[in-house]
Coordinates of C-alpha atoms in Angstrom, one line a residue:
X1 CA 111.1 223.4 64.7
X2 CA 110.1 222.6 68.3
X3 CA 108.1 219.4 68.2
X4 CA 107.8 217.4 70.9
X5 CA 110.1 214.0 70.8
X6 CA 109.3 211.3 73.9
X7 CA 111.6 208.8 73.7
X8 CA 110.7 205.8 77.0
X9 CA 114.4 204.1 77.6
X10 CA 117.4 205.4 78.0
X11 CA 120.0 202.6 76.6
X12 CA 122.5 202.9 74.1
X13 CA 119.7 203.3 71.3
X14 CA 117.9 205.6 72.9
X15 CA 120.5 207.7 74.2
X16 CA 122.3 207.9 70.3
X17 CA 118.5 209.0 68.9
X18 CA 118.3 211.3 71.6
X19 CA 121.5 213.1 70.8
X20 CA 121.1 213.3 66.7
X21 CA 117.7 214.5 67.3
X22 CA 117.9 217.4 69.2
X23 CA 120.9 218.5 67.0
X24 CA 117.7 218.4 64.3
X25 CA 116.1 221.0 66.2
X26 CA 113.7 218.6 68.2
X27 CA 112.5 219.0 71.8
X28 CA 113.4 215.7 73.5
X29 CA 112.6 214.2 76.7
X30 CA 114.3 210.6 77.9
X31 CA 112.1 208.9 80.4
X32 CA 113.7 206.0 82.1
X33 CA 111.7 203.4 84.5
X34 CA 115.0 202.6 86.3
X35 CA 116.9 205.3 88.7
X36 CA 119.9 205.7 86.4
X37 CA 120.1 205.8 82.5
X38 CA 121.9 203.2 80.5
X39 CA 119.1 200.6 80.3
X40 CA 120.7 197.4 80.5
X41 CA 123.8 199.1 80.8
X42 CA 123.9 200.0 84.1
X43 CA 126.6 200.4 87.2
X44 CA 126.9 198.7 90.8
X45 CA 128.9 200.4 93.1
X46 CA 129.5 199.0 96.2
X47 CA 132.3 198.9 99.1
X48 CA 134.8 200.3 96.7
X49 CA 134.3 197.8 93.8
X50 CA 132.6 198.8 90.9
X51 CA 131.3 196.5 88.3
X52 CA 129.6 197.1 84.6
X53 CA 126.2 195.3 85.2
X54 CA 125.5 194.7 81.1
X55 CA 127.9 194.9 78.0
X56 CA 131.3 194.6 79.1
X57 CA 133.4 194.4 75.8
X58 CA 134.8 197.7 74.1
X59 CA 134.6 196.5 70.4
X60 CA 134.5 198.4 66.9
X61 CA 135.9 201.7 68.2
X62 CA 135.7 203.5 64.8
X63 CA 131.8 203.1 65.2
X64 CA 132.0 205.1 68.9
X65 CA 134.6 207.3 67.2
X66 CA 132.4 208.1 64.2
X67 CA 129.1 208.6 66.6
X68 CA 130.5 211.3 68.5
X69 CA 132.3 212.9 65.5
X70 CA 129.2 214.0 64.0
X71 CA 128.5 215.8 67.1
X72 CA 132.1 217.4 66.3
X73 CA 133.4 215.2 69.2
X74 CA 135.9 212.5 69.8
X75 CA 135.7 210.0 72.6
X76 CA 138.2 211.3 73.9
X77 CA 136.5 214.3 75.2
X78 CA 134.7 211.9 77.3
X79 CA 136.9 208.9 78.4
X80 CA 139.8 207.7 78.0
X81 CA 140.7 204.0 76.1
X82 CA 143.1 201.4 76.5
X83 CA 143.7 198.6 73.8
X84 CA 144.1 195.3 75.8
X85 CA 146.8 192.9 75.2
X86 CA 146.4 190.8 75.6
X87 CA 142.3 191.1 74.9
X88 CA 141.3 187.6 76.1
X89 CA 142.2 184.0 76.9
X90 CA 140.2 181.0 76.2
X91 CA 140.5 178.2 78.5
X92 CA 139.7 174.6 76.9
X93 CA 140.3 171.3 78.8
X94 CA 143.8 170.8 78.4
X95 CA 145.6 173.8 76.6
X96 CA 144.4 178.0 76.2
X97 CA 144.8 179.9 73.5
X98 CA 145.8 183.7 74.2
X99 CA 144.6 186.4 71.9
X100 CA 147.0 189.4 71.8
X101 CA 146.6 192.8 70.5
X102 CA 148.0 192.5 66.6
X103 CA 147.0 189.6 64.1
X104 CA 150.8 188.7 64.1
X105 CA 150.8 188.1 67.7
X106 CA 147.2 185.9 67.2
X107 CA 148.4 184.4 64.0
X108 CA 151.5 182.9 66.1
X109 CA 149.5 181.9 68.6
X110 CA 147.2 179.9 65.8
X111 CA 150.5 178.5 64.4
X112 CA 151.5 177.1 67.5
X113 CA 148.5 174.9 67.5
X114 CA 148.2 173.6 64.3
X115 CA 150.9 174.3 61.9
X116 CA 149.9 176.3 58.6
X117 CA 147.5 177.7 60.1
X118 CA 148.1 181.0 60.2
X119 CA 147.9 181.6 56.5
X120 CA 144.8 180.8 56.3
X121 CA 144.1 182.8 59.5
X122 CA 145.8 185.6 57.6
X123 CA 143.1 184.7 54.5
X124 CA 140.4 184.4 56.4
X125 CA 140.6 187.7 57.9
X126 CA 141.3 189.5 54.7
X127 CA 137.9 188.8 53.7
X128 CA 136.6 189.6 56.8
X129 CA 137.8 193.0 56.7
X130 CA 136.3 193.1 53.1
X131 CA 133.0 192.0 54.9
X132 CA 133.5 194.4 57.7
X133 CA 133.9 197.3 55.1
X134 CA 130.4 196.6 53.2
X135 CA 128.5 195.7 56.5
X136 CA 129.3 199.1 58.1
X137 CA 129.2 201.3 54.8
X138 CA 126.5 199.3 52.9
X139 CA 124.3 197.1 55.2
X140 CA 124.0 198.2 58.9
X141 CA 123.0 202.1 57.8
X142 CA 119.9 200.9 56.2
X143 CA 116.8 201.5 58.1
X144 CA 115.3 198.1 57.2
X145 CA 112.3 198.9 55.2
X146 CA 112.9 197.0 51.7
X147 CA 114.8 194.2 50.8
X148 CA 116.3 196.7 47.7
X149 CA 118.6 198.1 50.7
X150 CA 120.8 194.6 50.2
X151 CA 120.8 195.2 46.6
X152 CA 124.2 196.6 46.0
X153 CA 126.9 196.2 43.5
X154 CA 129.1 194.5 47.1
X155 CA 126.2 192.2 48.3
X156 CA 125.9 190.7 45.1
X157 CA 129.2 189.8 44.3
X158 CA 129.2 188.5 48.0
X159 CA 125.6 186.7 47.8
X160 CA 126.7 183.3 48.5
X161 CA 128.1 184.4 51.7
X162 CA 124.3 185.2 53.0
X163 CA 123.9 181.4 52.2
X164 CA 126.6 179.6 53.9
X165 CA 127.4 179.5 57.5
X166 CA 130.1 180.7 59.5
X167 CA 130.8 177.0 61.0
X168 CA 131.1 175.7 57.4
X169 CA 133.3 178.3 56.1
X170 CA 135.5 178.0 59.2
X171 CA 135.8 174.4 59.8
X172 CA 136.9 173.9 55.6
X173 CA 140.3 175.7 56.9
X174 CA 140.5 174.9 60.4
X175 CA 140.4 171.6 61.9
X176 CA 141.6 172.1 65.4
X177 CA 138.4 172.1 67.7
X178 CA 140.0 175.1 69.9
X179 CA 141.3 177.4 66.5
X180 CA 137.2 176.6 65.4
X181 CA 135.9 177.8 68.8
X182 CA 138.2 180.6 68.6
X183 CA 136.9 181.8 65.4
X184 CA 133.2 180.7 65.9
X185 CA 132.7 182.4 69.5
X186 CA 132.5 186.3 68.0
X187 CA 129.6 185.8 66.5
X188 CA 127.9 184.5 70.0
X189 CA 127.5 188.5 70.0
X190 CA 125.4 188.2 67.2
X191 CA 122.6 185.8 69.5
X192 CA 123.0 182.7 67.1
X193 CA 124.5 179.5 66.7
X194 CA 127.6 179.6 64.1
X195 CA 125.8 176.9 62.3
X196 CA 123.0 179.3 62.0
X197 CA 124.5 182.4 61.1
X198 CA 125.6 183.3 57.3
X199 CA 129.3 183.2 56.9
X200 CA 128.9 187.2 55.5
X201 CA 129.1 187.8 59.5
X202 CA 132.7 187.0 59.6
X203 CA 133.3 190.4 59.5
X204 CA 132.9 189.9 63.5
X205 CA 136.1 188.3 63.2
X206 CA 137.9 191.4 62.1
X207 CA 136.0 193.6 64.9
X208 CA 137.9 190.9 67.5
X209 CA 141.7 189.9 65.8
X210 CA 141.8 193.5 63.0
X211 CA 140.1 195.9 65.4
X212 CA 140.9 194.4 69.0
X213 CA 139.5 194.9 72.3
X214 CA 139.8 198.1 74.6
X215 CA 138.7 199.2 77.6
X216 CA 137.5 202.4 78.6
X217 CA 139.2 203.5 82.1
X218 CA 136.4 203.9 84.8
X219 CA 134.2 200.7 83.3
X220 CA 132.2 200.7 80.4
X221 CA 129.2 203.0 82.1
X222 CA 131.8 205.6 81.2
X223 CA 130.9 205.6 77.8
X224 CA 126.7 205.6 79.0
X225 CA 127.9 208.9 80.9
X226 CA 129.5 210.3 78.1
X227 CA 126.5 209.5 75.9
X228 CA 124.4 211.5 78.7
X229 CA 127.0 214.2 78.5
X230 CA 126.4 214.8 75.3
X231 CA 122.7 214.5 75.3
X232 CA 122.1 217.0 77.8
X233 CA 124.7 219.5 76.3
X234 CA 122.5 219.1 72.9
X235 CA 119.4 220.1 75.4
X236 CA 118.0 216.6 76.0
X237 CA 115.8 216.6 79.2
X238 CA 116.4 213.1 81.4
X239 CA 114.1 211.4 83.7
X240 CA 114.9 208.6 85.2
X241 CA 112.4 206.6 87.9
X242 CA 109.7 207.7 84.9
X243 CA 107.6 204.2 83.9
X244 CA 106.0 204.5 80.8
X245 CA 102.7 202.8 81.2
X246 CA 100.4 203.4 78.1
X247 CA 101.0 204.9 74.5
X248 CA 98.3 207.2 73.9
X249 CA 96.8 207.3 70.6
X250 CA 93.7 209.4 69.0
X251 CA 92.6 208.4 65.5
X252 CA 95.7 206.1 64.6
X253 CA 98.0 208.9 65.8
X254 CA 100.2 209.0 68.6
X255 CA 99.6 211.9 70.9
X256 CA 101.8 210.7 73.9
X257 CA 102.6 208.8 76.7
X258 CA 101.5 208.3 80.6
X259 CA 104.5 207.9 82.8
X260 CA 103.8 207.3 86.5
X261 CA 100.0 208.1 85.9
X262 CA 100.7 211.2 84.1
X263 CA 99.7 212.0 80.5
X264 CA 102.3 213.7 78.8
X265 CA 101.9 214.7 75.2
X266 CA 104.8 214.9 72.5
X267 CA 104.4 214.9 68.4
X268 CA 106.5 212.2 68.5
X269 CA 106.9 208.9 70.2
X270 CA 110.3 206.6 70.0
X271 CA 111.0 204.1 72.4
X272 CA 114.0 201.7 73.1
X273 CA 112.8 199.9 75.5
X274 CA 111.9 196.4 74.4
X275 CA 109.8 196.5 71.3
X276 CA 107.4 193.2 72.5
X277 CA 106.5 195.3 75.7
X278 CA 106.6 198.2 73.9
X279 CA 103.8 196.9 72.1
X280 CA 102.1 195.9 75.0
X281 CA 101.4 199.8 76.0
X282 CA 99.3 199.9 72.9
X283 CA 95.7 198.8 72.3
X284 CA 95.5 195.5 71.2
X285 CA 94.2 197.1 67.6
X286 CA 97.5 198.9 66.8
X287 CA 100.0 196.4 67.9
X288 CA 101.8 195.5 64.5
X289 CA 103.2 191.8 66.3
X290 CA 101.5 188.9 67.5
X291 CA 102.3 186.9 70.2
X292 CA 102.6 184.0 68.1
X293 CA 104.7 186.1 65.8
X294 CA 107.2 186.8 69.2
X295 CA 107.0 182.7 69.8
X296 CA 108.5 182.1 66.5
X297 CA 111.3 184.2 66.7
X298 CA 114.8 183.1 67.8
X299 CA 115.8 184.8 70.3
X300 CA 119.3 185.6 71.7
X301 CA 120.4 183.8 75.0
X302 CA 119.4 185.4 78.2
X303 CA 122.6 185.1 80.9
X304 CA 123.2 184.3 84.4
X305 CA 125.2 186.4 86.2
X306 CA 127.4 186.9 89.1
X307 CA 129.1 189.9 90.1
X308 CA 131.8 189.2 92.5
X309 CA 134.0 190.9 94.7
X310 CA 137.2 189.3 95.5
X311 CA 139.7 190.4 98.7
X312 CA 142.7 189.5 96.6
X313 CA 144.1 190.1 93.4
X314 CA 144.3 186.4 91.0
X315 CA 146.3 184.8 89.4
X316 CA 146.2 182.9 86.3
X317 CA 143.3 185.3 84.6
X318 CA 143.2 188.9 82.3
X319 CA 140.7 191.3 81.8
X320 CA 138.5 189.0 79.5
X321 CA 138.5 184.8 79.8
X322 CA 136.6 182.5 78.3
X323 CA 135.9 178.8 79.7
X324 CA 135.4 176.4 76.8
X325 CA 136.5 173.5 78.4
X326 CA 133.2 171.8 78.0
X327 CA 131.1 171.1 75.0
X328 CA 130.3 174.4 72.6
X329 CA 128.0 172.6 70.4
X330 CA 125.7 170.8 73.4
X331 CA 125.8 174.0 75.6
X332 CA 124.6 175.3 71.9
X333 CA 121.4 173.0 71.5
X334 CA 120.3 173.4 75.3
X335 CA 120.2 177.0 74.9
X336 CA 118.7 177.0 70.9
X337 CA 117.5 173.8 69.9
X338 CA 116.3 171.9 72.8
X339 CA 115.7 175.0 76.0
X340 CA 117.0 174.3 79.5
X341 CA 119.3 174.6 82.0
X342 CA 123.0 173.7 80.3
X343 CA 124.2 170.6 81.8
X344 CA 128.1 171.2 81.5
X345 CA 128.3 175.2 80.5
X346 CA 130.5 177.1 78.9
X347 CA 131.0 180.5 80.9
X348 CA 132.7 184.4 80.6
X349 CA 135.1 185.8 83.4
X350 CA 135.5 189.3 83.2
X351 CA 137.8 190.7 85.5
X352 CA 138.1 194.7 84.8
X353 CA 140.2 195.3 88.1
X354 CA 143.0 193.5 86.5
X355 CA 143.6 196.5 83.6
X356 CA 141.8 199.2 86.0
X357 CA 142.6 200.0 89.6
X358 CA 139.6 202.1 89.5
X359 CA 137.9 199.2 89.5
X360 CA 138.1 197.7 92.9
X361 CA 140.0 198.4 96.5
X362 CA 143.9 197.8 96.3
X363 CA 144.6 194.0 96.1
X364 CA 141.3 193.2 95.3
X365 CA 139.9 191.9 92.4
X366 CA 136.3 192.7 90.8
X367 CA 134.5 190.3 88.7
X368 CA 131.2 189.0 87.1
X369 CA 130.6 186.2 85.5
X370 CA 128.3 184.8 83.0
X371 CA 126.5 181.6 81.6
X372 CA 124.7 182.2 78.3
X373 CA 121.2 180.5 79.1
X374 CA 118.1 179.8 77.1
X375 CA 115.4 183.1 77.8
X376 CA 112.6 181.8 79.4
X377 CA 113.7 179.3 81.6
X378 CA 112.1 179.0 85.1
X379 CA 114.9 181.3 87.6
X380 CA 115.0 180.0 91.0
X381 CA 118.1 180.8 94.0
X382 CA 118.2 177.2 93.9
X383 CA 119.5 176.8 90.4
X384 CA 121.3 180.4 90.5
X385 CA 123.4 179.0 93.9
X386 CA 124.3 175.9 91.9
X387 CA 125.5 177.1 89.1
X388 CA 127.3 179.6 90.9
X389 CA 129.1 176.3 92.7
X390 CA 129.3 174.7 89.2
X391 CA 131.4 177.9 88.1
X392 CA 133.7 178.1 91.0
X393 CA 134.5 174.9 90.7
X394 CA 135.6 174.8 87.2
X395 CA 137.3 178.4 87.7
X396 CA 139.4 177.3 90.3
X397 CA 140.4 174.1 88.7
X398 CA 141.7 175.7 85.5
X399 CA 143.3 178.5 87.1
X400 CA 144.6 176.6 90.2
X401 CA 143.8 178.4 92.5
X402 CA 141.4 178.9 95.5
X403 CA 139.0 181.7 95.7
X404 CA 135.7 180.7 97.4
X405 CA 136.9 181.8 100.4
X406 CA 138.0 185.3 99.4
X407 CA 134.6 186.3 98.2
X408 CA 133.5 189.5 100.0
X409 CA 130.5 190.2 98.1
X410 CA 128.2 187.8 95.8
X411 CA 125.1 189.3 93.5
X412 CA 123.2 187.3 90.9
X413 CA 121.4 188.6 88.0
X414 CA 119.2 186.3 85.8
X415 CA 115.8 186.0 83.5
X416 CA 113.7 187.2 86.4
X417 CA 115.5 190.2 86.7
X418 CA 115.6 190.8 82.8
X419 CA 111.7 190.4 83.2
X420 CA 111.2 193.0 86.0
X421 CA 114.2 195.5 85.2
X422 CA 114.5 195.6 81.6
X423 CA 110.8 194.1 80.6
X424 CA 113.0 191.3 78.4
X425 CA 110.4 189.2 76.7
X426 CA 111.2 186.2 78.3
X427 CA 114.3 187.9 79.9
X428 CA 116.3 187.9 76.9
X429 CA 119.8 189.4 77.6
X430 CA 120.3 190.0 73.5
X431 CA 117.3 190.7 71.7
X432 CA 116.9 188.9 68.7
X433 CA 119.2 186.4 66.9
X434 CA 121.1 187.5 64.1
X435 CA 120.2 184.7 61.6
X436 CA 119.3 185.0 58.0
X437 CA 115.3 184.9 58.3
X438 CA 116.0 188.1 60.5
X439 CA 118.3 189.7 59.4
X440 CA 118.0 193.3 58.0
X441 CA 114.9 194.0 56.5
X442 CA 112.9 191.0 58.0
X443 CA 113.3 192.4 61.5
X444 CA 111.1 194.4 63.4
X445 CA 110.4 198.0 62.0
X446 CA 112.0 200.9 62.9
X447 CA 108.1 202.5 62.2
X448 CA 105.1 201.4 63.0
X449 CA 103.1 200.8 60.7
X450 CA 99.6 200.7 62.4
X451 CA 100.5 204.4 64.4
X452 CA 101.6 207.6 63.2
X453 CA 104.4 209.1 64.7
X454 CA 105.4 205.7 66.4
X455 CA 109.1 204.8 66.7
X456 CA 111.5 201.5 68.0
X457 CA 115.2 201.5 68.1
X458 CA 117.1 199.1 69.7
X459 CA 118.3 195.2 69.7
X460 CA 114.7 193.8 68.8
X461 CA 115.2 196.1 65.2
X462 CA 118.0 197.1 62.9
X463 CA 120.6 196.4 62.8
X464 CA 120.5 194.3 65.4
X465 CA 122.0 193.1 69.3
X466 CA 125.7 194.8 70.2
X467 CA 126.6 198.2 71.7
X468 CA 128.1 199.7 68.1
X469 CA 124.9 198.6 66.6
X470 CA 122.8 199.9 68.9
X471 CA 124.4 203.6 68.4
X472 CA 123.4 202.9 65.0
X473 CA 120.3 202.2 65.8
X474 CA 119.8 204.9 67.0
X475 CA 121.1 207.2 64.2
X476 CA 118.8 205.3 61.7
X477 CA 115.8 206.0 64.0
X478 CA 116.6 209.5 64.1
X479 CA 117.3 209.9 60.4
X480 CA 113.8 208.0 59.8
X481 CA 112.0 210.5 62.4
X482 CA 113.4 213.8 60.6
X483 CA 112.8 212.9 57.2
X484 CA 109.1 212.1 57.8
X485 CA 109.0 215.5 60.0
X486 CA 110.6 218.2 57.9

C-alpha cells in the first residue's frame, strides 16, 4: 500500500492517527499552520522558565500506556512520570481540602469534613471504577456512527445512569458544599455543567481519586515530543509553518489540499484541526454542518490565561490548586447559561516548578493560571489586565503571601488567540461539551458524509475533549481510514 494520507494539525489526535497509520502501510504527511507541533499543546520557553501552554494535567495513564504499547512501546521509552502527592489542593473560603495520592489518604481527608463520609466516598468510587471499566472497553472505542454501538449487555444494565446527572447522584450522599465541588469539578474536563452531565461520567472520578495525577518530568510537551518521536520513527513526514487553506475536491472526492498556496494531492484527507473551520476549507455544497447547527451546540468553556514567571519559590501552593472560594454554580451560568465575563471566578494555579526543577531557574517558580470563560466573549487587554488583578488578589489572600512584585515575566492567552492560533470556533479552549444530546454517536462524524476520502479526529468528534481521548480519537480515525481503504 502507498496511498497518500494528509492529515492538516498536528495535536494529540492527529499525531495518534498519524502514528497507527503509517504502521498500516500508509504514506503520511502532518502539516501544521503553527511553527511547532502539538496544536494547542504547545511550549513557551523563555529566560529559563518553561511553561506547558495547553493541557497541563497527566490523567488516565493506562490510556498513554496502552497507545504506545501497540507500537510495542511503553512511555517510558520516551519520558519519565512521577505520581503527585499530593495531586491538588482546593482552596474554598474558609478551609481546603487536599487530595493525596491513594483513596485512603482522600477518603481521610473526606472524613475529616463531614463524618461518614468516606464510606460512601469509598461506594461511590466503586461504581466509578465499574463505569470507568465499560467507558474505556465498551463506549469511548466506538467510532460514533450508530446509536447500536451503546447497545451492550453493560450500558443496559447501566441505562439509568445516561439519565441522571452527576450533581444529583453526588449531592444524595454528600452534603458538604466543598466534598460536592470536590467530586463535581472532574467532570469540568468533560466541558459541561455537573447538572448537565449524565451521572455514567463518574467514571472521571476514578481517573482523579483510583488513577491519580502524574507528571511527566520536562512538562507535559514531553509527551507531544514523544508522540513526534514515534511518528517519525514510523516514517511520518512533519511540516510545521504549513496553513492548510482549501480542501480540494473533484466529483465529491477529495483529491487534496493547498497549503501555503500549494496544491498538494494525497488519497486521503484527515484533519484535526477544528472541525467548524475545517469545514470552512470546503465548498459551501460539501460542508455536512450549518452554521446554525454550530450555534446550537454547547460548547466547552474557552480560558483566560496567564503564564507567569515568578523570582522566588511560594509558599502555601503544589503542583496543581484549585480556587473555589467563590460561587461554582454562578461562575457555572455566566459561562453556560447566561455568557459573560464571570463576576467572582473560580480559577486553576498550576505551578509545575514546584515537582520539576526543570521547570524554571533555581528559586524561582513557574506558573500559569486559568479562568474558565464563556467562548465568544469580546477579549480586550482591558478585561485580560483586570482579571489578572482580580486573580492576584485572591491568590495572595488565600495563600498569604505577596507575589506581585516578584513577577519577572507576565503573558496572557485568551479567545482571540484561540481564534487566530488554533481557529477555535469562537475560541473554544475544549471543543464540545460532553452532555447527553452529544454524546457518542450524536457528535460530529468521524467521516464525512458529503466527501469521499474526508476525515475529522479530535475534540469536536468522538469521543470527545481530554488528552486520553484525543489519542483515541485518533486510533478510531485510523481504524475507520483503513478499513474503508484495504
Amino acid at each position: 500500500m502507498n496511498l497518500k494520507v494528509a492529515i492538516i494539525g498536528s495535536g494529540f489526535s492527529s499525531l495518534s492517527a498519524a502514528c497507527y497509520l503509517a504502521k498500516q502501510g500508509f504514506n503520511v504527511s502532518v502539516y501544521e499552520k503553527n511553527g511547532t507541533v502539538g496544536g494547542r499543546a504547545r511550549q513557551l520557553v523563555t529566560d529559563g522558565f518553561t511553561f506547558d501552554m495547553g493541557p497541563s494535567w497527566y490523567w488516565m495513564p493506562d490510556i498513554f500506556e496502552t497507545f504506545f504499547n501497540d507500537f510495542n512501546k511503553k512511555t517510558s521509552d520516551y519520558y519519565e512520570l512521577k505520581k503527585l502527592d499530593p495531586a491538588y489542593k482546593i482552596f474554598f473560603t474558609d478551609n481546603s481540602i487536599t487530595i493525596g495520592d491513594t483513596l485512603k489518604k482522600i477518603s481521610q481527608e473526606f472524613e475529616r469534613i463531614e463524618r461518614g463520609s468516606a464510606e460512601h466516598l469509598m461506594k461511590f468510587i466503586a461504581k466509578a471504577q465499574k463505569n470507568y471499566a465499560i467507558a474505556i472497553n465498551k463506549v469511548v472505542l466506538k467510532p460514533g456512527i450508530s446509536p447500536l454501538e451503546l447497545v451492550t449487555k453493560e450500558t443496559i444494565l447501566n441505562v439509568d445512569q445516561f439519565f441522571k446527572t452527576i450533581s444529583t447522584e453526588v449531592r444524595r450522599k454528600f452534603k458538604n458544599p466543598m466534598l460536592i465541588s470536590a467530586l463535581e469539578f472532574p467532570v469540568l474536563f468533560l466541558g459541561a455543567k455537573p447538572s448537565n452531565t449524565p451521572s455514567f461520567y463518574s467514571f472521571m472520578n476514578y481517573a482523579d481519586f483510583g488513577l491519580g495525577t502524574w507528571h511527566p518530568q520536562g512538562g507535559m510537551y514531553e509527551v507531544v515530543k514523544a508522540l513526534q518521536s514515534l511518528a517519525e520513527e514510523l516514517g511520518v513526514a512533519i511540516h510545521t509553518n504549513h496553513s492548510a487553506e482549501k480542501i480540494n475536491v473533484t466529483n465529491g472526492i477529495s483529491k487534496g489540499i493547498v497549503v501555503n498556496g500549494k496544491s498538494i494531492d494525497a488519497d486521503v484527507i484527515l484533519s484535526g484541526a477544528d472541525y467548524h473551520h475545517t469545514e470552512t476549507l470546503l465548498n459551501e455544497e460539501f460542508r455536512q454542518y450549518s452554521e446554525s447547527y454550530w450555534q446550537k451546540k454547547t460548547f466547552a468553556p474557552s480560558s483566560l490565561l496567564f503564564y507567569v514567571a515568578f523570582d522566588k519559590k511560594l509558599k502555601n501552593v503544589n503542583h496543581h490548586n484549585l480556587f473555589f472560594d467563590s460561587d461554582f454554580d454562578t461562575h457555572a451560568k455566566e459561562i453556560y447559561d447566561d455568557p459573560q465575563w464571570p463576576s467572582d471566578p473560580l480559577f486553576y494555579a498550576n505551578f509545575p516548578s514546584v515537582t520539576d526543577k526543570s521547570m524554571a531557574p533555581e528559586n524561582c517558580e513557574t506558573a500559569f493560571f486559568l479562568v474558565p470563560i464563556a467562548p465568544g466573549l469580546d477579549d480586550t487587554p482591558e478585561l485580560r489586565e483586570q482579571y489578572f488583578n482580580i486573580v492576584m488578589k485572591r491568590f495572595e489572600e488565600k495563600t498569604n503571601q505577596e507575589v506581585a512584585h516578584h513577577i519577572l515575566f507576565k503573558r496572557s492567552f485568551c479567545v482571540n488567540e484561540f481564534i487566530e492560533e488554533y481557529n477555535a470556533y469562537k475560541g473554544n479552549a475544549y471543543g464540545l461539551a460532553n452532555t447527553l444530546d452529544q454524546t457518542a454517536f450524536l457528535r460530529p462524524k468521524l467521516q464525512s458524509k458529503k466527501v469521499k476520502n474526508l476525515y475529522f479526529t479530535g475534540q469536536l468528534t468522538v469521543p470527545g475533549p481530554g488528552v486520553p481521548p484525543a489519542l483515541i480519537s485518533g486510533k478510531l480515525v485510523s481504524e475507520l481510514i483503513t478499513k474503508n481503504n484495504l
